[in-house]
Short mmCIF file of N, CA and C in Angstrom, two decimals:
data_model
loop_
_atom_site.label_atom_id
_atom_site.label_comp_id
_atom_site.label_asym_id
_atom_site.label_seq_id
_atom_site.Cartn_x
_atom_site.Cartn_y
_atom_site.Cartn_z
N ASP A 1 -0.92 59.17 -194.67
CA ASP A 1 -1.38 60.37 -195.35
C ASP A 1 -1.87 61.39 -194.33
N THR A 2 -2.00 62.61 -194.78
CA THR A 2 -2.47 63.68 -193.92
C THR A 2 -3.90 63.40 -193.46
N LEU A 3 -4.15 63.61 -192.20
CA LEU A 3 -5.49 63.50 -191.64
C LEU A 3 -5.94 64.89 -191.25
N PHE A 4 -7.12 65.27 -191.66
CA PHE A 4 -7.63 66.61 -191.38
C PHE A 4 -8.80 66.53 -190.41
N GLN A 5 -8.83 67.45 -189.45
CA GLN A 5 -9.95 67.52 -188.53
C GLN A 5 -11.12 68.27 -189.15
N SER A 6 -10.86 69.07 -190.15
CA SER A 6 -11.91 69.83 -190.83
C SER A 6 -11.89 69.46 -192.31
N PRO A 7 -12.96 69.80 -193.02
CA PRO A 7 -12.97 69.50 -194.46
C PRO A 7 -11.79 70.15 -195.16
N ARG A 8 -11.27 69.51 -196.17
CA ARG A 8 -10.08 70.00 -196.88
C ARG A 8 -10.30 71.35 -197.53
N ARG A 9 -11.50 71.68 -197.92
CA ARG A 9 -11.71 72.95 -198.61
C ARG A 9 -11.39 74.15 -197.72
N ARG A 10 -11.34 73.93 -196.41
CA ARG A 10 -11.03 75.01 -195.48
C ARG A 10 -9.55 75.05 -195.11
N LYS A 11 -8.77 74.29 -195.76
CA LYS A 11 -7.34 74.18 -195.44
C LYS A 11 -6.65 75.53 -195.64
N PRO A 12 -5.93 76.01 -194.63
CA PRO A 12 -5.20 77.28 -194.79
C PRO A 12 -4.15 77.16 -195.89
N LYS A 13 -3.83 78.29 -196.52
CA LYS A 13 -2.84 78.29 -197.61
C LYS A 13 -1.47 77.83 -197.15
N ARG A 14 -1.11 78.07 -195.88
CA ARG A 14 0.21 77.71 -195.39
C ARG A 14 0.33 76.25 -194.97
N SER A 15 -0.77 75.48 -195.03
CA SER A 15 -0.71 74.08 -194.62
C SER A 15 -0.10 73.23 -195.74
N VAL A 16 0.30 72.02 -195.36
CA VAL A 16 0.93 71.10 -196.31
C VAL A 16 0.13 69.81 -196.35
N SER A 17 0.30 69.06 -197.41
CA SER A 17 -0.32 67.74 -197.49
C SER A 17 0.66 66.81 -198.17
N GLY A 18 0.43 65.54 -198.02
CA GLY A 18 1.32 64.54 -198.59
C GLY A 18 1.31 63.30 -197.73
N SER A 19 2.32 62.46 -197.87
CA SER A 19 2.35 61.23 -197.10
C SER A 19 3.63 61.05 -196.29
N ASP A 20 4.68 61.82 -196.55
CA ASP A 20 5.92 61.73 -195.79
C ASP A 20 6.34 63.12 -195.33
N TYR A 21 6.67 63.22 -194.04
CA TYR A 21 7.08 64.51 -193.49
C TYR A 21 8.30 64.33 -192.61
N HIS A 22 9.15 65.32 -192.59
CA HIS A 22 10.25 65.37 -191.63
C HIS A 22 9.75 66.31 -190.54
N LEU A 23 9.11 65.74 -189.51
CA LEU A 23 8.43 66.54 -188.50
C LEU A 23 9.31 67.58 -187.83
N PRO A 24 10.59 67.28 -187.50
CA PRO A 24 11.41 68.34 -186.87
C PRO A 24 11.60 69.56 -187.77
N SER A 25 11.39 69.43 -189.09
CA SER A 25 11.46 70.59 -189.96
C SER A 25 10.22 71.47 -189.82
N LEU A 26 9.11 70.86 -189.44
CA LEU A 26 7.86 71.60 -189.29
C LEU A 26 7.75 72.27 -187.93
N ILE A 27 8.25 71.60 -186.89
CA ILE A 27 8.21 72.15 -185.53
C ILE A 27 9.38 71.54 -184.75
N SER A 28 10.06 72.36 -184.00
CA SER A 28 11.20 71.83 -183.23
C SER A 28 10.70 71.09 -182.00
N GLU A 29 11.48 70.13 -181.57
CA GLU A 29 11.11 69.35 -180.39
C GLU A 29 11.00 70.26 -179.17
N GLN A 30 11.83 71.29 -179.09
CA GLN A 30 11.81 72.21 -177.96
C GLN A 30 10.51 73.04 -177.93
N SER A 31 9.86 73.20 -179.08
CA SER A 31 8.62 73.98 -179.15
C SER A 31 7.40 73.17 -178.73
N LEU A 32 7.55 71.87 -178.62
CA LEU A 32 6.41 71.03 -178.26
C LEU A 32 6.09 71.14 -176.77
N PRO A 33 4.80 71.03 -176.41
CA PRO A 33 4.48 70.93 -174.98
C PRO A 33 5.13 69.67 -174.40
N ARG A 34 5.44 69.68 -173.10
CA ARG A 34 6.15 68.56 -172.46
C ARG A 34 5.47 67.22 -172.70
N HIS A 35 4.15 67.19 -172.76
CA HIS A 35 3.44 65.92 -172.91
C HIS A 35 3.49 65.37 -174.35
N ILE A 36 4.11 66.10 -175.26
CA ILE A 36 4.28 65.60 -176.63
C ILE A 36 5.77 65.45 -176.88
N GLN A 37 6.18 64.26 -177.30
CA GLN A 37 7.59 63.97 -177.52
C GLN A 37 7.77 63.27 -178.87
N PHE A 38 8.81 63.66 -179.61
CA PHE A 38 9.22 62.88 -180.77
C PHE A 38 10.00 61.69 -180.25
N VAL A 39 9.72 60.51 -180.78
CA VAL A 39 10.42 59.29 -180.38
C VAL A 39 10.85 58.55 -181.64
N TRP A 40 12.15 58.26 -181.74
CA TRP A 40 12.68 57.46 -182.86
C TRP A 40 12.41 56.00 -182.52
N HIS A 41 11.58 55.36 -183.30
CA HIS A 41 11.14 54.00 -183.00
C HIS A 41 12.13 52.96 -183.51
N GLY A 42 12.40 51.94 -182.68
CA GLY A 42 13.17 50.77 -183.11
C GLY A 42 14.66 50.98 -183.24
N VAL A 43 15.29 51.58 -182.24
CA VAL A 43 16.75 51.75 -182.25
C VAL A 43 17.36 50.45 -181.70
N ASN A 44 17.08 49.34 -182.38
CA ASN A 44 17.48 48.03 -181.89
C ASN A 44 18.72 47.46 -182.57
N ASP A 45 19.25 48.17 -183.55
CA ASP A 45 20.43 47.66 -184.26
C ASP A 45 21.34 48.83 -184.59
N MET A 46 22.54 48.53 -185.03
CA MET A 46 23.54 49.56 -185.27
C MET A 46 23.13 50.54 -186.37
N ALA A 47 22.49 50.05 -187.42
CA ALA A 47 22.08 50.94 -188.52
C ALA A 47 21.10 52.00 -188.00
N ASN A 48 20.08 51.58 -187.27
CA ASN A 48 19.12 52.54 -186.71
C ASN A 48 19.76 53.41 -185.65
N LEU A 49 20.68 52.86 -184.88
CA LEU A 49 21.36 53.63 -183.86
C LEU A 49 22.14 54.79 -184.49
N TYR A 50 22.90 54.51 -185.56
CA TYR A 50 23.67 55.56 -186.23
C TYR A 50 22.75 56.67 -186.78
N GLU A 51 21.63 56.27 -187.38
CA GLU A 51 20.70 57.26 -187.91
C GLU A 51 20.10 58.10 -186.78
N PHE A 52 19.72 57.45 -185.69
CA PHE A 52 19.14 58.17 -184.56
C PHE A 52 20.15 59.15 -183.95
N ILE A 53 21.36 58.70 -183.73
CA ILE A 53 22.39 59.55 -183.11
C ILE A 53 22.64 60.78 -183.97
N ALA A 54 22.58 60.63 -185.29
CA ALA A 54 22.82 61.75 -186.20
C ALA A 54 21.62 62.71 -186.27
N SER A 55 20.48 62.30 -185.74
CA SER A 55 19.27 63.14 -185.82
C SER A 55 19.21 64.12 -184.65
N ASN A 56 18.25 65.03 -184.72
CA ASN A 56 18.04 65.94 -183.60
C ASN A 56 16.86 65.50 -182.73
N VAL A 57 16.40 64.26 -182.91
CA VAL A 57 15.34 63.71 -182.06
C VAL A 57 15.96 63.30 -180.73
N GLN A 58 15.33 63.68 -179.63
CA GLN A 58 15.89 63.43 -178.30
C GLN A 58 15.68 62.00 -177.81
N TRP A 59 14.49 61.43 -178.05
CA TRP A 59 14.14 60.11 -177.50
C TRP A 59 14.32 59.01 -178.52
N GLY A 60 14.96 57.91 -178.10
CA GLY A 60 15.10 56.71 -178.92
C GLY A 60 14.43 55.55 -178.21
N GLU A 61 13.58 54.81 -178.92
CA GLU A 61 12.84 53.68 -178.34
C GLU A 61 13.55 52.38 -178.68
N VAL A 62 13.69 51.52 -177.68
CA VAL A 62 14.31 50.21 -177.86
C VAL A 62 13.42 49.13 -177.23
N ASP A 63 13.53 47.92 -177.76
CA ASP A 63 12.81 46.77 -177.23
C ASP A 63 13.80 45.93 -176.45
N VAL A 64 13.58 45.80 -175.14
CA VAL A 64 14.53 45.12 -174.26
C VAL A 64 14.04 43.71 -173.97
N ARG A 65 14.93 42.76 -174.20
CA ARG A 65 14.66 41.34 -173.90
C ARG A 65 15.90 40.75 -173.23
N GLN A 66 15.69 39.61 -172.65
CA GLN A 66 16.82 38.87 -172.07
C GLN A 66 17.22 37.78 -173.06
N ALA A 67 18.48 37.79 -173.42
CA ALA A 67 18.97 36.78 -174.37
C ALA A 67 18.87 35.40 -173.74
N PRO A 68 18.45 34.41 -174.53
CA PRO A 68 18.41 33.06 -173.98
C PRO A 68 19.82 32.58 -173.65
N PHE A 69 19.94 31.85 -172.60
CA PHE A 69 21.19 31.23 -172.14
C PHE A 69 22.13 32.20 -171.43
N THR A 70 22.29 33.44 -171.92
CA THR A 70 23.28 34.34 -171.31
C THR A 70 22.68 35.29 -170.29
N ARG A 71 21.39 35.52 -170.32
CA ARG A 71 20.68 36.48 -169.45
C ARG A 71 21.07 37.92 -169.73
N GLU A 72 21.89 38.16 -170.75
CA GLU A 72 22.27 39.53 -171.10
C GLU A 72 21.05 40.27 -171.64
N LEU A 73 20.92 41.55 -171.30
CA LEU A 73 19.85 42.37 -171.83
C LEU A 73 20.24 42.83 -173.23
N ILE A 74 19.40 42.48 -174.19
CA ILE A 74 19.68 42.81 -175.58
C ILE A 74 18.48 43.55 -176.16
N LEU A 75 18.68 44.12 -177.35
CA LEU A 75 17.63 44.89 -178.02
C LEU A 75 17.11 44.08 -179.20
N ARG A 76 15.82 43.77 -179.11
CA ARG A 76 15.22 42.94 -180.16
C ARG A 76 13.72 43.01 -180.03
N HIS A 77 13.02 43.30 -181.11
CA HIS A 77 11.57 43.40 -181.06
C HIS A 77 10.92 42.02 -180.95
N ASP A 78 11.33 41.08 -181.79
CA ASP A 78 10.70 39.77 -181.84
C ASP A 78 11.19 38.86 -180.72
N ASN A 79 10.27 38.01 -180.23
CA ASN A 79 10.70 37.05 -179.21
C ASN A 79 11.49 35.92 -179.87
N PHE A 80 12.22 35.21 -179.05
CA PHE A 80 13.12 34.17 -179.57
C PHE A 80 12.39 32.88 -179.93
N GLN A 81 11.21 32.66 -179.35
CA GLN A 81 10.46 31.44 -179.66
C GLN A 81 9.90 31.50 -181.08
N ASP A 82 9.28 32.63 -181.44
CA ASP A 82 8.68 32.75 -182.76
C ASP A 82 9.68 33.13 -183.84
N SER A 83 10.77 33.75 -183.44
CA SER A 83 11.75 34.24 -184.40
C SER A 83 13.16 33.98 -183.86
N PRO A 84 13.67 32.75 -184.06
CA PRO A 84 15.02 32.43 -183.56
C PRO A 84 16.08 33.36 -184.14
N VAL A 85 17.18 33.49 -183.45
CA VAL A 85 18.28 34.33 -183.90
C VAL A 85 18.80 33.81 -185.24
N ARG A 86 18.91 34.72 -186.19
CA ARG A 86 19.46 34.37 -187.50
C ARG A 86 20.98 34.34 -187.42
N PRO A 87 21.64 33.54 -188.23
CA PRO A 87 23.11 33.48 -188.19
C PRO A 87 23.77 34.83 -188.45
N ASP A 88 23.15 35.68 -189.27
CA ASP A 88 23.74 36.99 -189.60
C ASP A 88 23.28 38.10 -188.65
N GLU A 89 22.47 37.76 -187.65
CA GLU A 89 21.92 38.78 -186.75
C GLU A 89 22.94 39.14 -185.67
N ASP A 90 23.21 40.42 -185.56
CA ASP A 90 24.15 40.93 -184.56
C ASP A 90 23.33 41.64 -183.48
N LEU A 91 23.21 41.00 -182.33
CA LEU A 91 22.39 41.56 -181.25
C LEU A 91 23.13 42.66 -180.51
N LEU A 92 22.48 43.78 -180.35
CA LEU A 92 23.05 44.94 -179.65
C LEU A 92 22.66 44.85 -178.18
N SER A 93 23.62 45.05 -177.29
CA SER A 93 23.33 44.95 -175.86
C SER A 93 22.80 46.27 -175.33
N LEU A 94 21.95 46.19 -174.31
CA LEU A 94 21.42 47.39 -173.67
C LEU A 94 22.55 48.20 -173.06
N HIS A 95 23.52 47.53 -172.48
CA HIS A 95 24.66 48.22 -171.86
C HIS A 95 25.38 49.11 -172.87
N THR A 96 25.69 48.57 -174.04
CA THR A 96 26.38 49.33 -175.08
C THR A 96 25.55 50.53 -175.51
N LEU A 97 24.26 50.31 -175.74
CA LEU A 97 23.39 51.39 -176.18
C LEU A 97 23.28 52.49 -175.13
N LEU A 98 23.12 52.12 -173.87
CA LEU A 98 23.00 53.13 -172.81
C LEU A 98 24.25 54.00 -172.73
N GLU A 99 25.42 53.41 -172.89
CA GLU A 99 26.65 54.19 -172.87
C GLU A 99 26.67 55.21 -174.00
N ILE A 100 26.26 54.80 -175.18
CA ILE A 100 26.23 55.70 -176.33
C ILE A 100 25.21 56.81 -176.10
N PHE A 101 24.03 56.46 -175.61
CA PHE A 101 22.99 57.47 -175.35
C PHE A 101 23.50 58.49 -174.33
N ARG A 102 24.11 58.01 -173.26
CA ARG A 102 24.58 58.92 -172.22
C ARG A 102 25.63 59.88 -172.78
N LYS A 103 26.58 59.35 -173.51
CA LYS A 103 27.64 60.19 -174.08
C LYS A 103 27.09 61.22 -175.06
N ARG A 104 26.03 60.90 -175.77
CA ARG A 104 25.44 61.80 -176.77
C ARG A 104 24.32 62.66 -176.20
N GLY A 105 24.00 62.49 -174.91
CA GLY A 105 22.95 63.29 -174.28
C GLY A 105 21.55 62.92 -174.75
N LYS A 106 21.37 61.70 -175.21
CA LYS A 106 20.06 61.25 -175.69
C LYS A 106 19.26 60.63 -174.54
N SER A 107 17.95 60.59 -174.72
CA SER A 107 17.05 59.98 -173.75
C SER A 107 16.50 58.69 -174.33
N ILE A 108 16.12 57.76 -173.45
CA ILE A 108 15.75 56.42 -173.91
C ILE A 108 14.36 56.02 -173.45
N LYS A 109 13.61 55.46 -174.39
CA LYS A 109 12.32 54.84 -174.09
C LYS A 109 12.54 53.34 -174.17
N LEU A 110 12.37 52.67 -173.03
CA LEU A 110 12.62 51.23 -172.94
C LEU A 110 11.30 50.48 -172.97
N ASP A 111 11.08 49.67 -173.99
CA ASP A 111 9.91 48.81 -174.04
C ASP A 111 10.34 47.48 -173.44
N LEU A 112 9.90 47.23 -172.22
CA LEU A 112 10.33 46.04 -171.48
C LEU A 112 9.51 44.83 -171.93
N LYS A 113 9.95 44.20 -172.99
CA LYS A 113 9.22 43.11 -173.63
C LYS A 113 9.05 41.90 -172.70
N ASP A 114 10.05 41.63 -171.85
CA ASP A 114 9.98 40.46 -170.97
C ASP A 114 9.39 40.79 -169.60
N GLY A 115 8.99 42.03 -169.39
CA GLY A 115 8.29 42.41 -168.17
C GLY A 115 9.09 42.30 -166.89
N ASP A 116 8.43 41.84 -165.84
CA ASP A 116 9.00 41.83 -164.49
C ASP A 116 10.29 41.03 -164.32
N PRO A 117 10.49 39.89 -165.00
CA PRO A 117 11.73 39.14 -164.77
C PRO A 117 13.02 39.90 -165.07
N ILE A 118 12.95 40.96 -165.89
CA ILE A 118 14.18 41.68 -166.23
C ILE A 118 14.30 43.03 -165.53
N ILE A 119 13.33 43.39 -164.71
CA ILE A 119 13.29 44.75 -164.17
C ILE A 119 14.52 45.11 -163.34
N GLU A 120 14.99 44.21 -162.49
CA GLU A 120 16.17 44.54 -161.66
C GLU A 120 17.42 44.71 -162.51
N ASP A 121 17.57 43.89 -163.54
CA ASP A 121 18.72 44.02 -164.43
C ASP A 121 18.66 45.33 -165.22
N VAL A 122 17.46 45.73 -165.64
CA VAL A 122 17.29 46.99 -166.37
C VAL A 122 17.63 48.17 -165.46
N ILE A 123 17.12 48.15 -164.23
CA ILE A 123 17.41 49.22 -163.28
C ILE A 123 18.92 49.32 -163.04
N GLY A 124 19.57 48.18 -162.87
CA GLY A 124 21.03 48.17 -162.67
C GLY A 124 21.77 48.73 -163.86
N ALA A 125 21.35 48.38 -165.07
CA ALA A 125 22.02 48.86 -166.29
C ALA A 125 21.87 50.38 -166.42
N ILE A 126 20.70 50.89 -166.11
CA ILE A 126 20.46 52.34 -166.19
C ILE A 126 21.32 53.07 -165.17
N ARG A 127 21.37 52.54 -163.96
CA ARG A 127 22.20 53.15 -162.90
C ARG A 127 23.68 53.14 -163.29
N ARG A 128 24.17 52.00 -163.77
CA ARG A 128 25.59 51.90 -164.15
C ARG A 128 25.94 52.86 -165.29
N ALA A 129 25.00 53.08 -166.18
CA ALA A 129 25.25 53.98 -167.32
C ALA A 129 25.19 55.45 -166.91
N GLY A 130 24.66 55.73 -165.73
CA GLY A 130 24.58 57.11 -165.27
C GLY A 130 23.44 57.91 -165.87
N MET A 131 22.42 57.21 -166.35
CA MET A 131 21.24 57.90 -166.90
C MET A 131 20.41 58.45 -165.74
N THR A 132 19.82 59.63 -165.92
CA THR A 132 18.98 60.21 -164.89
C THR A 132 17.51 59.87 -165.16
N ALA A 133 16.68 60.00 -164.13
CA ALA A 133 15.27 59.63 -164.24
C ALA A 133 14.55 60.39 -165.34
N ASP A 134 14.92 61.65 -165.57
CA ASP A 134 14.23 62.41 -166.61
C ASP A 134 14.71 62.06 -168.02
N GLN A 135 15.70 61.18 -168.15
CA GLN A 135 16.17 60.70 -169.44
C GLN A 135 15.61 59.32 -169.77
N VAL A 136 14.72 58.82 -168.89
CA VAL A 136 14.25 57.44 -169.02
C VAL A 136 12.72 57.41 -169.11
N TRP A 137 12.25 56.58 -170.02
CA TRP A 137 10.81 56.40 -170.26
C TRP A 137 10.61 54.89 -170.34
N PHE A 138 9.69 54.37 -169.55
CA PHE A 138 9.43 52.93 -169.54
C PHE A 138 8.07 52.65 -170.16
N ASN A 139 8.02 51.60 -170.97
CA ASN A 139 6.77 51.10 -171.52
C ASN A 139 6.77 49.60 -171.26
N ALA A 140 5.63 49.08 -170.82
CA ALA A 140 5.54 47.65 -170.56
C ALA A 140 4.10 47.20 -170.67
N ASN A 141 3.92 45.93 -170.92
CA ASN A 141 2.61 45.30 -170.89
C ASN A 141 2.15 45.26 -169.43
N LEU A 142 0.95 45.72 -169.17
CA LEU A 142 0.44 45.81 -167.81
C LEU A 142 0.49 44.45 -167.09
N ALA A 143 0.08 43.40 -167.77
CA ALA A 143 0.06 42.07 -167.14
C ALA A 143 1.47 41.53 -166.90
N ARG A 144 2.41 41.82 -167.80
CA ARG A 144 3.77 41.30 -167.65
C ARG A 144 4.56 42.01 -166.55
N LEU A 145 4.34 43.32 -166.41
CA LEU A 145 5.08 44.07 -165.40
C LEU A 145 4.33 44.10 -164.07
N GLY A 146 3.03 44.26 -164.13
CA GLY A 146 2.20 44.20 -162.94
C GLY A 146 2.41 45.35 -161.95
N GLU A 147 1.64 45.30 -160.90
CA GLU A 147 1.70 46.34 -159.88
C GLU A 147 3.09 46.46 -159.27
N THR A 148 3.70 45.33 -158.90
CA THR A 148 5.02 45.36 -158.27
C THR A 148 6.05 46.02 -159.18
N GLY A 149 6.04 45.70 -160.46
CA GLY A 149 7.00 46.26 -161.40
C GLY A 149 6.83 47.75 -161.58
N PHE A 150 5.59 48.20 -161.78
CA PHE A 150 5.36 49.63 -161.95
C PHE A 150 5.71 50.41 -160.69
N ARG A 151 5.38 49.86 -159.53
CA ARG A 151 5.74 50.54 -158.28
C ARG A 151 7.26 50.60 -158.11
N ARG A 152 7.95 49.56 -158.53
CA ARG A 152 9.42 49.53 -158.43
C ARG A 152 10.05 50.60 -159.32
N LEU A 153 9.55 50.74 -160.54
CA LEU A 153 10.08 51.76 -161.45
C LEU A 153 9.81 53.16 -160.91
N LYS A 154 8.63 53.36 -160.36
CA LYS A 154 8.30 54.67 -159.79
C LYS A 154 9.22 54.99 -158.61
N ALA A 155 9.51 54.00 -157.78
CA ALA A 155 10.38 54.21 -156.62
C ALA A 155 11.82 54.53 -157.06
N GLU A 156 12.31 53.83 -158.06
CA GLU A 156 13.69 54.02 -158.52
C GLU A 156 13.86 55.27 -159.38
N PHE A 157 12.87 55.55 -160.22
CA PHE A 157 12.96 56.66 -161.18
C PHE A 157 11.68 57.50 -161.13
N PRO A 158 11.47 58.23 -160.04
CA PRO A 158 10.20 58.95 -159.86
C PRO A 158 9.91 59.99 -160.94
N ASN A 159 10.92 60.56 -161.58
CA ASN A 159 10.69 61.57 -162.61
C ASN A 159 10.64 60.98 -164.02
N SER A 160 10.69 59.67 -164.12
CA SER A 160 10.63 59.03 -165.44
C SER A 160 9.19 59.01 -165.94
N ILE A 161 9.06 58.74 -167.23
CA ILE A 161 7.75 58.48 -167.82
C ILE A 161 7.52 56.98 -167.72
N ARG A 162 6.34 56.58 -167.26
CA ARG A 162 5.98 55.17 -167.16
C ARG A 162 4.63 55.00 -167.85
N GLN A 163 4.56 54.04 -168.78
CA GLN A 163 3.32 53.88 -169.53
C GLN A 163 3.03 52.42 -169.83
N CYS A 164 1.76 52.16 -170.10
CA CYS A 164 1.31 50.86 -170.58
C CYS A 164 0.05 51.08 -171.40
N SER A 165 -0.25 50.16 -172.26
CA SER A 165 -1.46 50.24 -173.07
C SER A 165 -2.66 49.84 -172.23
N LEU A 166 -3.72 50.62 -172.35
CA LEU A 166 -4.96 50.32 -171.63
C LEU A 166 -6.11 50.15 -172.62
N ASP A 167 -5.80 49.65 -173.81
CA ASP A 167 -6.82 49.47 -174.84
C ASP A 167 -7.99 48.62 -174.35
N PHE A 168 -7.72 47.69 -173.45
CA PHE A 168 -8.78 46.80 -172.97
C PHE A 168 -9.86 47.57 -172.21
N LEU A 169 -9.57 48.81 -171.80
CA LEU A 169 -10.55 49.62 -171.07
C LEU A 169 -11.63 50.22 -171.97
N ALA A 170 -11.43 50.23 -173.28
CA ALA A 170 -12.38 50.88 -174.18
C ALA A 170 -13.81 50.39 -174.00
N PRO A 171 -14.08 49.08 -174.01
CA PRO A 171 -15.47 48.64 -173.83
C PRO A 171 -16.02 49.00 -172.44
N ILE A 172 -15.16 48.97 -171.43
CA ILE A 172 -15.60 49.32 -170.08
C ILE A 172 -15.93 50.81 -170.02
N LEU A 173 -15.11 51.61 -170.67
CA LEU A 173 -15.33 53.05 -170.69
C LEU A 173 -16.67 53.40 -171.33
N ILE A 174 -17.01 52.69 -172.38
CA ILE A 174 -18.28 52.93 -173.08
C ILE A 174 -19.46 52.46 -172.26
N SER A 175 -19.35 51.27 -171.68
CA SER A 175 -20.50 50.69 -170.98
C SER A 175 -20.65 51.18 -169.54
N THR A 176 -19.55 51.30 -168.82
CA THR A 176 -19.61 51.73 -167.42
C THR A 176 -18.43 52.65 -167.11
N PRO A 177 -18.55 53.92 -167.47
CA PRO A 177 -17.43 54.85 -167.31
C PRO A 177 -16.91 54.94 -165.87
N GLU A 178 -17.77 54.80 -164.89
CA GLU A 178 -17.32 54.89 -163.49
C GLU A 178 -16.39 53.73 -163.14
N LYS A 179 -16.63 52.55 -163.69
CA LYS A 179 -15.73 51.41 -163.47
C LYS A 179 -14.37 51.66 -164.12
N ALA A 180 -14.39 52.20 -165.34
CA ALA A 180 -13.15 52.51 -166.03
C ALA A 180 -12.36 53.55 -165.24
N ASP A 181 -13.05 54.55 -164.70
CA ASP A 181 -12.37 55.57 -163.90
C ASP A 181 -11.74 54.94 -162.66
N ASP A 182 -12.44 54.01 -162.03
CA ASP A 182 -11.87 53.32 -160.86
C ASP A 182 -10.59 52.57 -161.24
N LEU A 183 -10.60 51.89 -162.37
CA LEU A 183 -9.42 51.16 -162.84
C LEU A 183 -8.28 52.12 -163.16
N LEU A 184 -8.59 53.24 -163.81
CA LEU A 184 -7.54 54.22 -164.11
C LEU A 184 -6.92 54.76 -162.83
N GLN A 185 -7.72 55.01 -161.83
CA GLN A 185 -7.20 55.48 -160.54
C GLN A 185 -6.31 54.41 -159.91
N LEU A 186 -6.72 53.15 -160.00
CA LEU A 186 -5.92 52.06 -159.45
C LEU A 186 -4.56 51.98 -160.15
N PHE A 187 -4.58 51.98 -161.50
CA PHE A 187 -3.33 51.88 -162.24
C PHE A 187 -2.44 53.11 -162.00
N SER A 188 -3.03 54.27 -161.88
CA SER A 188 -2.26 55.48 -161.57
C SER A 188 -1.57 55.35 -160.22
N SER A 189 -2.23 54.72 -159.27
CA SER A 189 -1.62 54.56 -157.94
C SER A 189 -0.41 53.63 -157.98
N TRP A 190 -0.35 52.79 -158.99
CA TRP A 190 0.81 51.90 -159.16
C TRP A 190 2.03 52.66 -159.64
N GLY A 191 1.82 53.81 -160.25
CA GLY A 191 2.93 54.59 -160.79
C GLY A 191 2.85 54.73 -162.27
#
């Protein structure tokens, strides 16, 4: 639902309320400041891929894992231990998706679910597909990718977006802000 920063009684006449919005109809992606991006979440299967390709959203987010036994990079949110492959599940490969994104001029946000063990294969797939650094956005768990992984991504794709969740810093930020600042500086130095 709509969240308001001010009381509703002050709502301008031109504002809207409700629970579902087509954001690109309200503001174009080109009008957004660079630090704000629309991202189509979960382009992990053909149905979502077709919908994303038909949209005017530039960034598509995928969950990258290594398939058991084959080592192929595939798109899947759930891990294989907790959620084994279903007989009717058709796994989409990262290679196939990157080719489609490149041909359509789309940009990709890669959530590296398996962290550091897949980083070299991911870098190779991006290079082979001909994606440029400004078309690539990496997200990873800080502990799984680590300093070496983040530094590697920065070295290979210096103009890419690289991110990780730092939710664990919240209590440190409240209790000892200078320690949190030191940690943020450290993580920033990693890339």
